PDB file of C-alpha atoms in Angstrom:
ATOM      1  CA  UNK A 250     -26.782  27.242  43.949  1.00  0.00           C
ATOM      2  CA  UNK A 251     -30.388  27.492  42.960  1.00  0.00           C
ATOM      3  CA  UNK A 252     -31.700  26.536  39.531  1.00  0.00           C
ATOM      4  CA  UNK A 253     -32.918  30.057  38.838  1.00  0.00           C
ATOM      5  CA  UNK A 254     -29.468  31.490  39.585  1.00  0.00           C
ATOM      6  CA  UNK A 255     -27.810  28.835  37.406  1.00  0.00           C
ATOM      7  CA  UNK A 256     -30.168  29.622  34.524  1.00  0.00           C
ATOM      8  CA  UNK A 257     -29.487  33.307  34.940  1.00  0.00           C
ATOM      9  CA  UNK A 258     -25.693  32.764  34.938  1.00  0.00           C
ATOM     10  CA  UNK A 259     -25.861  30.460  31.931  1.00  0.00           C
ATOM     11  CA  UNK A 260     -28.122  32.820  30.066  1.00  0.00           C
ATOM     12  CA  UNK A 261     -31.085  30.487  30.174  1.00  0.00           C
ATOM     13  CA  UNK A 262     -33.525  33.278  30.941  1.00  0.00           C
ATOM     14  CA  UNK A 263     -32.447  35.314  27.919  1.00  0.00           C
ATOM     15  CA  UNK A 264     -32.211  32.592  25.292  1.00  0.00           C
ATOM     16  CA  UNK A 265     -32.878  33.620  21.714  1.00  0.00           C
ATOM     17  CA  UNK A 266     -35.491  31.644  19.828  1.00  0.00           C
ATOM     18  CA  UNK A 267     -34.115  29.080  17.385  1.00  0.00           C
ATOM     19  CA  UNK A 268     -35.171  29.801  13.792  1.00  0.00           C
ATOM     20  CA  UNK A 269     -37.473  27.206  12.240  1.00  0.00           C
ATOM     21  CA  UNK A 270     -37.451  26.820   8.470  1.00  0.00           C
ATOM     22  CA  UNK A 271     -40.568  25.665   6.695  1.00  0.00           C
ATOM     23  CA  UNK A 272     -41.437  24.701   3.123  1.00  0.00           C
ATOM     24  CA  UNK A 273     -42.651  28.261   2.569  1.00  0.00           C
ATOM     25  CA  UNK A 274     -39.133  29.512   3.354  1.00  0.00           C
ATOM     26  CA  UNK A 275     -37.625  27.030   0.875  1.00  0.00           C
ATOM     27  CA  UNK A 276     -40.079  28.083  -1.850  1.00  0.00           C
ATOM     28  CA  UNK A 277     -39.166  31.699  -1.214  1.00  0.00           C
ATOM     29  CA  UNK A 278     -35.409  31.119  -1.776  1.00  0.00           C
ATOM     30  CA  UNK A 279     -35.671  28.512  -4.565  1.00  0.00           C
ATOM     31  CA  UNK A 280     -35.444  31.099  -7.402  1.00  0.00           C
ATOM     32  CA  UNK A 281     -31.940  31.940  -6.099  1.00  0.00           C
ATOM     33  CA  UNK A 282     -30.848  28.295  -6.174  1.00  0.00           C
ATOM     34  CA  UNK A 283     -28.667  28.777  -9.259  1.00  0.00           C
ATOM     35  CA  UNK A 284     -26.533  31.327  -7.442  1.00  0.00           C
ATOM     36  CA  UNK A 285     -25.096  28.591  -5.242  1.00  0.00           C
ATOM     37  CA  UNK A 286     -23.337  26.911  -8.168  1.00  0.00           C
ATOM     38  CA  UNK A 287     -25.535  23.831  -8.207  1.00  0.00           C
ATOM     39  CA  UNK A 288     -26.328  24.218 -11.895  1.00  0.00           C
ATOM     40  CA  UNK A 289     -22.873  25.310 -13.035  1.00  0.00           C
ATOM     41  CA  UNK A 290     -21.134  23.586 -15.946  1.00  0.00           C
ATOM     42  CA  UNK A 291     -17.367  22.937 -16.089  1.00  0.00           C
ATOM     43  CA  UNK A 292     -15.489  25.369 -18.347  1.00  0.00           C
ATOM     44  CA  UNK A 293     -13.699  22.599 -20.239  1.00  0.00           C
ATOM     45  CA  UNK A 294     -14.867  19.069 -20.967  1.00  0.00           C
ATOM     46  CA  UNK A 295     -12.863  16.256 -19.381  1.00  0.00           C
ATOM     47  CA  UNK A 296      -9.875  15.163 -21.506  1.00  0.00           C
ATOM     48  CA  UNK A 297     -10.340  12.149 -23.742  1.00  0.00           C
ATOM     49  CA  UNK A 298      -7.794   9.361 -23.857  1.00  0.00           C
ATOM     50  CA  UNK A 299      -5.290  10.105 -26.627  1.00  0.00           C
ATOM     51  CA  UNK A 300      -4.796   6.966 -28.666  1.00  0.00           C
ATOM     52  CA  UNK A 301      -5.683   3.447 -27.713  1.00  0.00           C
ATOM     53  CA  UNK A 302      -2.505   1.765 -26.539  1.00  0.00           C
ATOM     54  CA  UNK A 303      -1.822  -1.613 -25.017  1.00  0.00           C
ATOM     55  CA  UNK A 304      -4.511  -3.060 -22.810  1.00  0.00           C
ATOM     56  CA  UNK A 305      -4.313  -1.717 -19.268  1.00  0.00           C
ATOM     57  CA  UNK A 306      -3.331  -4.202 -16.603  1.00  0.00           C
ATOM     58  CA  UNK A 307      -6.796  -3.972 -15.094  1.00  0.00           C
ATOM     59  CA  UNK A 308      -8.121  -5.958 -18.090  1.00  0.00           C
ATOM     60  CA  UNK A 309      -5.785  -8.877 -17.476  1.00  0.00           C
ATOM     61  CA  UNK A 310      -7.128 -12.032 -15.916  1.00  0.00           C
ATOM     62  CA  UNK A 311      -6.064 -14.950 -13.793  1.00  0.00           C
ATOM     63  CA  UNK A 312      -3.922 -16.668 -16.449  1.00  0.00           C
ATOM     64  CA  UNK A 313      -1.823 -13.552 -16.986  1.00  0.00           C
ATOM     65  CA  UNK A 314      -1.170 -13.028 -13.265  1.00  0.00           C
ATOM     66  CA  UNK A 315      -0.329 -16.697 -12.680  1.00  0.00           C
ATOM     67  CA  UNK A 316       2.225 -16.528 -15.524  1.00  0.00           C
ATOM     68  CA  UNK A 317       3.664 -13.310 -14.099  1.00  0.00           C
ATOM     69  CA  UNK A 318       3.988 -14.902 -10.636  1.00  0.00           C
ATOM     70  CA  UNK A 319       5.783 -17.919 -12.146  1.00  0.00           C
ATOM     71  CA  UNK A 320       8.067 -15.608 -14.117  1.00  0.00           C
ATOM     72  CA  UNK A 321       8.941 -13.714 -10.943  1.00  0.00           C
ATOM     73  CA  UNK A 322       9.700 -16.965  -9.103  1.00  0.00           C
ATOM     74  CA  UNK A 323      12.008 -18.080 -11.937  1.00  0.00           C
ATOM     75  CA  UNK A 324      13.734 -14.707 -11.870  1.00  0.00           C
ATOM     76  CA  UNK A 325      14.213 -14.808  -8.091  1.00  0.00           C
ATOM     77  CA  UNK A 326      15.266 -18.491  -7.882  1.00  0.00           C
ATOM     78  CA  UNK A 327      19.022 -17.764  -8.311  1.00  0.00           C
ATOM     79  CA  UNK A 328      18.795 -15.086  -5.645  1.00  0.00           C
ATOM     80  CA  UNK A 329      17.094 -17.511  -3.247  1.00  0.00           C
ATOM     81  CA  UNK A 330      19.790 -20.115  -3.955  1.00  0.00           C
ATOM     82  CA  UNK A 331      22.506 -17.558  -3.225  1.00  0.00           C
ATOM     83  CA  UNK A 332      20.781 -16.694   0.050  1.00  0.00           C
ATOM     84  CA  UNK A 333      20.653 -20.370   1.023  1.00  0.00           C
ATOM     85  CA  UNK A 334      24.362 -20.793   0.170  1.00  0.00           C
ATOM     86  CA  UNK A 335      25.313 -17.764   2.253  1.00  0.00           C
ATOM     87  CA  UNK A 336      23.256 -19.008   5.197  1.00  0.00           C
ATOM     88  CA  UNK A 337      24.981 -22.381   4.965  1.00  0.00           C
ATOM     89  CA  UNK A 338      28.414 -20.697   4.878  1.00  0.00           C
ATOM     90  CA  UNK A 339      27.556 -18.632   7.949  1.00  0.00           C
ATOM     91  CA  UNK A 340      26.320 -21.706   9.834  1.00  0.00           C
ATOM     92  CA  UNK A 341      29.427 -23.698   8.844  1.00  0.00           C
ATOM     93  CA  UNK A 342      31.787 -20.907   9.886  1.00  0.00           C
ATOM     94  CA  UNK A 343      30.029 -20.539  13.244  1.00  0.00           C
ATOM     95  CA  UNK A 344      30.564 -24.240  13.975  1.00  0.00           C
ATOM     96  CA  UNK A 345      34.327 -24.013  13.482  1.00  0.00           C
ATOM     97  CA  UNK A 346      36.382 -24.043  16.694  1.00  0.00           C
ATOM     98  CA  UNK A 347      38.018 -20.783  17.654  1.00  0.00           C
ATOM     99  CA  UNK A 348      35.605 -18.637  15.633  1.00  0.00           C
ATOM    100  CA  UNK A 349      33.565 -16.041  17.462  1.00  0.00           C
ATOM    101  CA  UNK A 350      30.098 -16.940  16.151  1.00  0.00           C
ATOM    102  CA  UNK A 351      28.627 -13.427  16.121  1.00  0.00           C
ATOM    103  CA  UNK A 352      31.605 -11.069  15.982  1.00  0.00           C
ATOM    104  CA  UNK A 353      33.828 -12.791  13.419  1.00  0.00           C
ATOM    105  CA  UNK A 354      34.615 -10.304  10.596  1.00  0.00           C
ATOM    106  CA  UNK A 355      33.889 -12.869   7.866  1.00  0.00           C
ATOM    107  CA  UNK A 356      30.527 -13.767   9.404  1.00  0.00           C
ATOM    108  CA  UNK A 357      29.655 -10.089   9.806  1.00  0.00           C
ATOM    109  CA  UNK A 358      30.447  -9.436   6.140  1.00  0.00           C
ATOM    110  CA  UNK A 359      28.295 -12.382   5.065  1.00  0.00           C
ATOM    111  CA  UNK A 360      25.484 -11.188   7.342  1.00  0.00           C
ATOM    112  CA  UNK A 361      25.575  -7.734   5.718  1.00  0.00           C
ATOM    113  CA  UNK A 362      25.445  -9.374   2.308  1.00  0.00           C
ATOM    114  CA  UNK A 363      22.560 -11.600   3.447  1.00  0.00           C
ATOM    115  CA  UNK A 364      20.631  -8.559   4.670  1.00  0.00           C
ATOM    116  CA  UNK A 365      21.171  -6.731   1.374  1.00  0.00           C
ATOM    117  CA  UNK A 366      20.100  -9.748  -0.711  1.00  0.00           C
ATOM    118  CA  UNK A 367      17.023 -10.323   1.440  1.00  0.00           C
ATOM    119  CA  UNK A 368      16.101  -6.660   0.976  1.00  0.00           C
ATOM    120  CA  UNK A 369      16.393  -6.972  -2.807  1.00  0.00           C
ATOM    121  CA  UNK A 370      14.255 -10.104  -2.754  1.00  0.00           C
ATOM    122  CA  UNK A 371      11.561  -8.483  -0.604  1.00  0.00           C
ATOM    123  CA  UNK A 372      11.606  -5.339  -2.733  1.00  0.00           C
ATOM    124  CA  UNK A 373      11.072  -7.290  -5.965  1.00  0.00           C
ATOM    125  CA  UNK A 374       8.214  -9.271  -4.406  1.00  0.00           C
ATOM    126  CA  UNK A 375       6.620  -6.135  -2.955  1.00  0.00           C
ATOM    127  CA  UNK A 376       6.795  -4.298  -6.302  1.00  0.00           C
ATOM    128  CA  UNK A 377       5.079  -7.228  -8.015  1.00  0.00           C
ATOM    129  CA  UNK A 378       2.393  -7.533  -5.341  1.00  0.00           C
ATOM    130  CA  UNK A 379       1.703  -3.789  -5.431  1.00  0.00           C
ATOM    131  CA  UNK A 380       1.433  -3.825  -9.224  1.00  0.00           C
ATOM    132  CA  UNK A 381      -0.980  -6.762  -9.064  1.00  0.00           C
ATOM    133  CA  UNK A 382      -3.025  -5.145  -6.298  1.00  0.00           C
ATOM    134  CA  UNK A 383      -3.384  -1.904  -8.241  1.00  0.00           C
ATOM    135  CA  UNK A 384      -4.462  -3.857 -11.320  1.00  0.00           C
ATOM    136  CA  UNK A 385      -7.158  -5.668  -9.355  1.00  0.00           C
ATOM    137  CA  UNK A 386      -5.598  -9.136  -9.364  1.00  0.00           C
ATOM    138  CA  UNK A 387      -7.034 -11.463  -6.753  1.00  0.00           C
ATOM    139  CA  UNK A 388      -4.535 -12.777  -4.160  1.00  0.00           C
ATOM    140  CA  UNK A 389      -5.200 -16.406  -5.116  1.00  0.00           C
ATOM    141  CA  UNK A 390      -3.974 -15.713  -8.642  1.00  0.00           C
ATOM    142  CA  UNK A 391      -0.505 -14.892  -7.362  1.00  0.00           C
ATOM    143  CA  UNK A 392       0.144 -18.156  -5.544  1.00  0.00           C
TER     144      UNK A 392
END
């Protein structure tokens, strides 16, 4: 196919000129600038905070978040101990002769309990970490 035929098929021969805008065009339409909403004012002012309450968590520093992390660890310590005890019971039961190590009903019940307790532990840690992240606490403060 020749170039002339391709241009004709693609409409190259009948192309419309592209408009070019100059500073004179901008000066001509500048009196209508306000009609675009650029100089509009909101109908109502933004709401003010009601009454000053307790300090938001974003104002709390490293000492606060370290204390909170220690408090969480103290709160979760009994749960971690219970998890360790359950794991030990499962391991001990699996070592007993005649016990099916993965299909024993007692082991399965303990495994379900372990899974539930681990979920609670993870959920509590995740809630704390999310709260700290939203408040702007640095990760090193939580260790």
